Amino acid sequence: MNETLITLDNLSIGYNNQAVLSGISFALVRAGFTAIVGTNGSGKSTLLKTILGLLPPLGGRISTASQSARLIFGYVPQFTHFDSIYLLSAFEVALMGTYGRVRPGFFIPHSERDFTHECLSAVGVDELARKRFAELSGGQKQRVLIARALATRPDVLVLDEPTAGVDRGATHAVMEHLSRICEEVKISVLLVTHDFAAVRQHAGQVVWLYESDVFVGSAQELLTPELMAKMFERVSTPGDRGIY
Amino acid sequence: METLRQILSPDFLLRNSIYTSVIIGFSCPLVGVFFVMRRLVFMGVALPQISSTGVAIALSLPMWLGFNLASHGSNSVHTLAFIGSITFTLTAILVLAFLERRGHGHPDGRLGTAYVMAASLSILLLSKNPYGEIGWLDMLKGDIIAISNFDLVLTAATLTLVLAALGLFHKELLLVSFDRELAIILGKNVVFWDILLYLLIGLTVSMAVLSIGPLTAFGFLLIPALMAHLFAHNMRQFTVLASLTGGVVAFLGFWLAYQYDFPVGPTDVVVLGVLYAIAWIAARWLSDFTASSNSKWL
């Protein structure tokens, strides 16, 4: 049985005291791969930001395995999140992952720089280290951001639609890297995605958000053709709440 | 060349003015880089003007309270002006940043309103202040003529402090500007780093406005950074190139102004503007040339 890192217990999430979703309960375990799926506006990103501590929960609680040591999150936002005006190389972007361990006013030690190169190599983009981040393709940017998240030495790797806007080949490569990292480094992976094929192939646990409902189970349980057909019927006829 | 020899002479009468001008020319683009990266160009226009309103209010205050400011030394006047400038600049930058973070209303509209209000208020205050006619209006217009040793030392010390802080905390300031969410996740106190950046911007803007006036301060804050962005390949080149451009243009502008008897501040801005236009054309040409060279190889 893998160690539980985070437990969400009857969590309510939302903005400005307006709940988007309530009654969310699931756990993230070490070396586990969890996918959050759902339609646009269903609260996927809000849930991710609440887990990361960027938004306060409106109710319920998030408890971590260790009360004494802070869990470290490696966050991979969507690559479109960044302004191209910054003249940063892929290496400089990835190096930011180490900033949490370097005190203000101190230079970044060589060991951290070497580790950043290792992280870039782990996702297969070390040869792009000196290239300008803004000039990379979507898939390359996404892998640099995964390297940055790995450079934080995370307990949990959190990814917000890492394959959005990325071509099929690059999507496959990104997902393969994630799956391998999850197993090798024994970190928990939590990702938001619309890619059901990737979820079916890699995720051990699926959290499906639909309107105000939250469904948690394995990919085999939730992603059956019958249930998916029912779900998409509901999406196509939003007035009909149906029975799930 | 004779003018250049005169300017470079250690006995040059206006040596403090040229030293101050060049120090500000080097320093303003260093914070200007953050204005460009954070896309706060309008704030770069409004802040120097708000700072000059702070100067006008600080210099009007003794008159309203019945004190005779003329009987005090120029150092007291300069200190009072500095206090007014820094108070208004910091208050404005913190309020504007807070409103922007809340995300309500129109940021450009707020900045535009702040700019025109500040400009009008400065003119109104100084028109009713008898001391305004004996030099302060010139100072706000950017005529760098009489810079005392005290002014020079104050400017150099303040801007050295700003430079040291920017160098020492560059990675934190860059992180909160580039990816605020990551900074929070890494446990950085983003409010503290934002306030530090605003404090450094406030100090630089205040010193620049007091020495070269709001118009010229705006020019040095933004144009060198915009020019440098056309050619730089990384953040270090961006910062160094912007700072060098500002410093060199400050010297060149002073030289031209002295040679042709122009006011220094507006001369600096015109030189910056002309160089920016040339740089933009050169960058476009370079880009087209590189693209056509690459296509020949394919």
mmCIF file of N, CA and C in Angstrom, chain A residues 49 52-54 70 73 75 77 81-83 85-88 92-93 96-97 99-100 102-106 108 132-133 148 152, chain B residues 34 36-39 168-169 171-172 174-175 177-182 184-188 193 228-229 232-236 238:
data_model
loop_
_atom_site.group_PDB
_atom_site.id
_atom_site.type_symbol
_atom_site.label_atom_id
_atom_site.label_comp_id
_atom_site.label_asym_id
_atom_site.label_seq_id
_atom_site.Cartn_x
_atom_site.Cartn_y
_atom_site.Cartn_z
ATOM 1 N N LYS A 49 -5.949 24.610 -8.119
ATOM 2 C CA LYS A 49 -5.407 25.783 -7.421
ATOM 3 C C LYS A 49 -5.674 25.713 -5.923
ATOM 4 N N LEU A 52 -3.136 23.362 -4.502
ATOM 5 C CA LEU A 52 -1.814 24.001 -4.494
ATOM 6 C C LEU A 52 -1.687 25.121 -3.455
ATOM 7 N N GLY A 53 -2.823 25.520 -2.877
ATOM 8 C CA GLY A 53 -2.783 26.611 -1.890
ATOM 9 C C GLY A 53 -2.885 27.979 -2.519
ATOM 10 N N LEU A 54 -3.207 28.058 -3.827
ATOM 11 C CA LEU A 54 -3.354 29.355 -4.488
ATOM 12 C C LEU A 54 -4.723 29.955 -4.201
ATOM 13 N N ARG A 70 6.500 20.628 5.152
ATOM 14 C CA ARG A 70 5.587 21.081 4.114
ATOM 15 C C ARG A 70 5.737 20.187 2.875
ATOM 16 N N PHE A 73 5.143 20.925 -3.920
ATOM 17 C CA PHE A 73 4.401 20.726 -5.169
ATOM 18 C C PHE A 73 5.253 21.186 -6.351
ATOM 19 N N TYR A 75 4.538 22.425 -9.951
ATOM 20 C CA TYR A 75 3.350 22.843 -10.698
ATOM 21 C C TYR A 75 3.700 23.083 -12.163
ATOM 22 N N PRO A 77 1.884 24.732 -15.175
ATOM 23 C CA PRO A 77 0.712 25.415 -15.744
ATOM 24 C C PRO A 77 0.675 25.203 -17.253
ATOM 25 N N HIS A 81 0.303 30.335 -20.485
ATOM 26 C CA HIS A 81 0.208 31.167 -19.286
ATOM 27 C C HIS A 81 1.320 32.236 -19.262
ATOM 28 N N PHE A 82 2.390 32.029 -20.076
ATOM 29 C CA PHE A 82 3.584 32.873 -19.942
ATOM 30 C C PHE A 82 3.678 33.943 -21.023
ATOM 31 N N ASP A 83 4.171 35.104 -20.603
ATOM 32 C CA ASP A 83 4.331 36.235 -21.509
ATOM 33 C C ASP A 83 5.653 36.078 -22.268
ATOM 34 N N ILE A 85 7.382 38.204 -23.658
ATOM 35 C CA ILE A 85 8.272 39.376 -23.574
ATOM 36 C C ILE A 85 9.525 39.080 -22.732
ATOM 37 N N TYR A 86 9.428 38.060 -21.869
ATOM 38 C CA TYR A 86 10.582 37.714 -21.026
ATOM 39 C C TYR A 86 11.629 36.970 -21.853
ATOM 40 N N LEU A 87 12.854 37.482 -21.813
ATOM 41 C CA LEU A 87 13.921 36.886 -22.626
ATOM 42 C C LEU A 87 14.632 35.795 -21.821
ATOM 43 N N LEU A 88 13.903 34.736 -21.536
ATOM 44 C CA LEU A 88 14.453 33.665 -20.699
ATOM 45 C C LEU A 88 14.728 32.430 -21.544
ATOM 46 N N GLU A 92 16.900 28.765 -17.971
ATOM 47 C CA GLU A 92 16.559 29.753 -16.933
ATOM 48 C C GLU A 92 15.147 29.524 -16.383
ATOM 49 N N VAL A 93 14.236 29.116 -17.266
ATOM 50 C CA VAL A 93 12.870 28.815 -16.806
ATOM 51 C C VAL A 93 12.898 27.588 -15.889
ATOM 52 N N MET A 96 14.204 28.032 -12.306
ATOM 53 C CA MET A 96 13.312 28.655 -11.314
ATOM 54 C C MET A 96 12.753 27.628 -10.324
ATOM 55 N N GLY A 97 12.706 26.376 -10.755
ATOM 56 C CA GLY A 97 12.240 25.328 -9.855
ATOM 57 C C GLY A 97 13.108 25.178 -8.614
ATOM 58 N N TYR A 99 14.542 27.720 -7.016
ATOM 59 C CA TYR A 99 14.551 28.960 -6.228
ATOM 60 C C TYR A 99 14.018 28.764 -4.798
ATOM 61 N N GLY A 100 13.165 27.767 -4.620
ATOM 62 C CA GLY A 100 12.616 27.520 -3.288
ATOM 63 C C GLY A 100 13.679 27.074 -2.295
ATOM 64 N N VAL A 102 16.979 28.147 -2.548
ATOM 65 C CA VAL A 102 18.077 29.130 -2.502
ATOM 66 C C VAL A 102 17.586 30.387 -1.806
ATOM 67 N N ARG A 103 18.301 30.780 -0.766
ATOM 68 C CA ARG A 103 17.842 31.932 0.028
ATOM 69 C C ARG A 103 17.967 33.228 -0.779
ATOM 70 N N PRO A 104 17.093 34.195 -0.486
ATOM 71 C CA PRO A 104 17.160 35.481 -1.194
ATOM 72 C C PRO A 104 18.546 36.110 -1.043
ATOM 73 N N GLY A 105 19.043 36.665 -2.134
ATOM 74 C CA GLY A 105 20.342 37.339 -2.086
ATOM 75 C C GLY A 105 21.514 36.397 -2.300
ATOM 76 N N PHE A 106 21.264 35.096 -2.392
ATOM 77 C CA PHE A 106 22.354 34.133 -2.595
ATOM 78 C C PHE A 106 22.379 33.677 -4.055
ATOM 79 N N ILE A 108 22.809 30.942 -7.083
ATOM 80 C CA ILE A 108 22.364 29.548 -7.212
ATOM 81 C C ILE A 108 23.595 28.663 -7.333
ATOM 82 N N ARG A 132 15.632 30.118 -26.540
ATOM 83 C CA ARG A 132 14.684 30.997 -25.859
ATOM 84 C C ARG A 132 13.376 30.262 -25.623
ATOM 85 N N PHE A 133 12.886 30.295 -24.392
ATOM 86 C CA PHE A 133 11.666 29.571 -24.011
ATOM 87 C C PHE A 133 10.491 29.964 -24.898
ATOM 88 N N ARG A 148 11.031 21.981 -14.934
ATOM 89 C CA ARG A 148 11.037 22.990 -13.869
ATOM 90 C C ARG A 148 10.330 22.451 -12.635
ATOM 91 N N THR A 152 11.951 21.272 -8.545
ATOM 92 C CA THR A 152 11.541 21.637 -7.176
ATOM 93 C C THR A 152 11.723 20.457 -6.209
ATOM 94 N N PHE B 34 11.662 46.326 -15.721
ATOM 95 C CA PHE B 34 10.520 45.694 -15.038
ATOM 96 C C PHE B 34 9.197 46.306 -15.515
ATOM 97 N N VAL B 36 8.630 47.334 -18.544
ATOM 98 C CA VAL B 36 8.377 46.730 -19.860
ATOM 99 C C VAL B 36 7.926 45.283 -19.698
ATOM 100 N N MET B 37 8.633 44.521 -18.836
ATOM 101 C CA MET B 37 8.296 43.098 -18.687
ATOM 102 C C MET B 37 6.916 42.915 -18.062
ATOM 103 N N ARG B 38 6.589 43.774 -17.108
ATOM 104 C CA ARG B 38 5.270 43.643 -16.469
ATOM 105 C C ARG B 38 4.179 44.367 -17.250
ATOM 106 N N ARG B 39 4.552 44.909 -18.394
ATOM 107 C CA ARG B 39 3.624 45.640 -19.267
ATOM 108 C C ARG B 39 2.930 46.766 -18.505
ATOM 109 N N LEU B 168 21.050 42.049 -6.032
ATOM 110 C CA LEU B 168 21.017 41.038 -4.961
ATOM 111 C C LEU B 168 19.747 40.176 -5.036
ATOM 112 N N PHE B 169 18.629 40.811 -5.336
ATOM 113 C CA PHE B 169 17.347 40.097 -5.302
ATOM 114 C C PHE B 169 16.757 39.893 -6.704
ATOM 115 N N LYS B 171 16.747 37.378 -8.749
ATOM 116 C CA LYS B 171 16.006 36.141 -9.046
ATOM 117 C C LYS B 171 14.611 36.161 -8.410
ATOM 118 N N GLU B 172 14.495 36.741 -7.224
ATOM 119 C CA GLU B 172 13.170 36.811 -6.582
ATOM 120 C C GLU B 172 12.256 37.785 -7.344
ATOM 121 N N LEU B 174 12.483 38.663 -10.455
ATOM 122 C CA LEU B 174 12.159 38.084 -11.761
ATOM 123 C C LEU B 174 11.089 36.994 -11.618
ATOM 124 N N LEU B 175 11.234 36.166 -10.584
ATOM 125 C CA LEU B 175 10.273 35.076 -10.383
ATOM 126 C C LEU B 175 8.862 35.613 -10.140
ATOM 127 N N SER B 177 7.649 38.362 -11.035
ATOM 128 C CA SER B 177 7.146 39.038 -12.235
ATOM 129 C C SER B 177 6.761 38.016 -13.299
ATOM 130 N N PHE B 178 7.587 36.988 -13.476
ATOM 131 C CA PHE B 178 7.380 36.014 -14.564
ATOM 132 C C PHE B 178 6.282 35.006 -14.223
ATOM 133 N N ASP B 179 6.308 34.480 -13.017
ATOM 134 C CA ASP B 179 5.335 33.445 -12.658
ATOM 135 C C ASP B 179 4.972 33.567 -11.176
ATOM 136 N N ARG B 180 3.977 34.382 -10.933
ATOM 137 C CA ARG B 180 3.555 34.672 -9.566
ATOM 138 C C ARG B 180 3.070 33.408 -8.851
ATOM 139 N N GLU B 181 2.359 32.555 -9.591
ATOM 140 C CA GLU B 181 1.809 31.332 -8.973
ATOM 141 C C GLU B 181 2.929 30.421 -8.491
ATOM 142 N N LEU B 182 3.969 30.274 -9.311
ATOM 143 C CA LEU B 182 5.088 29.422 -8.893
ATOM 144 C C LEU B 182 5.746 30.009 -7.640
ATOM 145 N N ILE B 184 4.390 31.680 -5.259
ATOM 146 C CA ILE B 184 3.554 31.370 -4.083
ATOM 147 C C ILE B 184 3.745 29.902 -3.700
ATOM 148 N N ILE B 185 3.728 29.030 -4.703
ATOM 149 C CA ILE B 185 3.870 27.591 -4.426
ATOM 150 C C ILE B 185 5.228 27.283 -3.797
ATOM 151 N N LEU B 186 6.267 28.035 -4.203
ATOM 152 C CA LEU B 186 7.600 27.817 -3.626
ATOM 153 C C LEU B 186 7.749 28.466 -2.249
ATOM 154 N N GLY B 187 6.681 29.078 -1.768
ATOM 155 C CA GLY B 187 6.704 29.648 -0.417
ATOM 156 C C GLY B 187 7.281 31.048 -0.354
ATOM 157 N N LYS B 188 7.394 31.728 -1.498
ATOM 158 C CA LYS B 188 7.912 33.104 -1.500
ATOM 159 C C LYS B 188 6.804 34.066 -1.069
ATOM 160 N N TRP B 193 7.958 40.918 -1.990
ATOM 161 C CA TRP B 193 8.824 41.176 -3.156
ATOM 162 C C TRP B 193 8.223 42.226 -4.071
ATOM 163 N N ALA B 228 16.486 48.138 -26.043
ATOM 164 C CA ALA B 228 17.308 46.969 -25.714
ATOM 165 C C ALA B 228 16.561 45.674 -26.019
ATOM 166 N N HIS B 229 15.236 45.691 -25.813
ATOM 167 C CA HIS B 229 14.449 44.482 -26.046
ATOM 168 C C HIS B 229 14.480 44.041 -27.515
ATOM 169 N N ALA B 232 18.316 42.288 -27.556
ATOM 170 C CA ALA B 232 18.846 41.382 -26.523
ATOM 171 C C ALA B 232 18.353 39.957 -26.734
ATOM 172 N N HIS B 233 19.185 38.991 -26.342
ATOM 173 C CA HIS B 233 18.805 37.586 -26.451
ATOM 174 C C HIS B 233 18.506 36.952 -25.101
ATOM 175 N N ASN B 234 18.922 37.613 -24.030
ATOM 176 C CA ASN B 234 18.610 37.080 -22.691
ATOM 177 C C ASN B 234 18.442 38.243 -21.712
ATOM 178 N N MET B 235 18.057 37.906 -20.509
ATOM 179 C CA MET B 235 17.727 38.939 -19.525
ATOM 180 C C MET B 235 18.953 39.789 -19.175
ATOM 181 N N ARG B 236 20.118 39.146 -19.108
ATOM 182 C CA ARG B 236 21.326 39.910 -18.740
ATOM 183 C C ARG B 236 21.630 40.942 -19.818
ATOM 184 N N PHE B 238 19.547 42.178 -21.917
ATOM 185 C CA PHE B 238 18.441 43.137 -21.887
ATOM 186 C C PHE B 238 18.732 44.244 -20.860
#
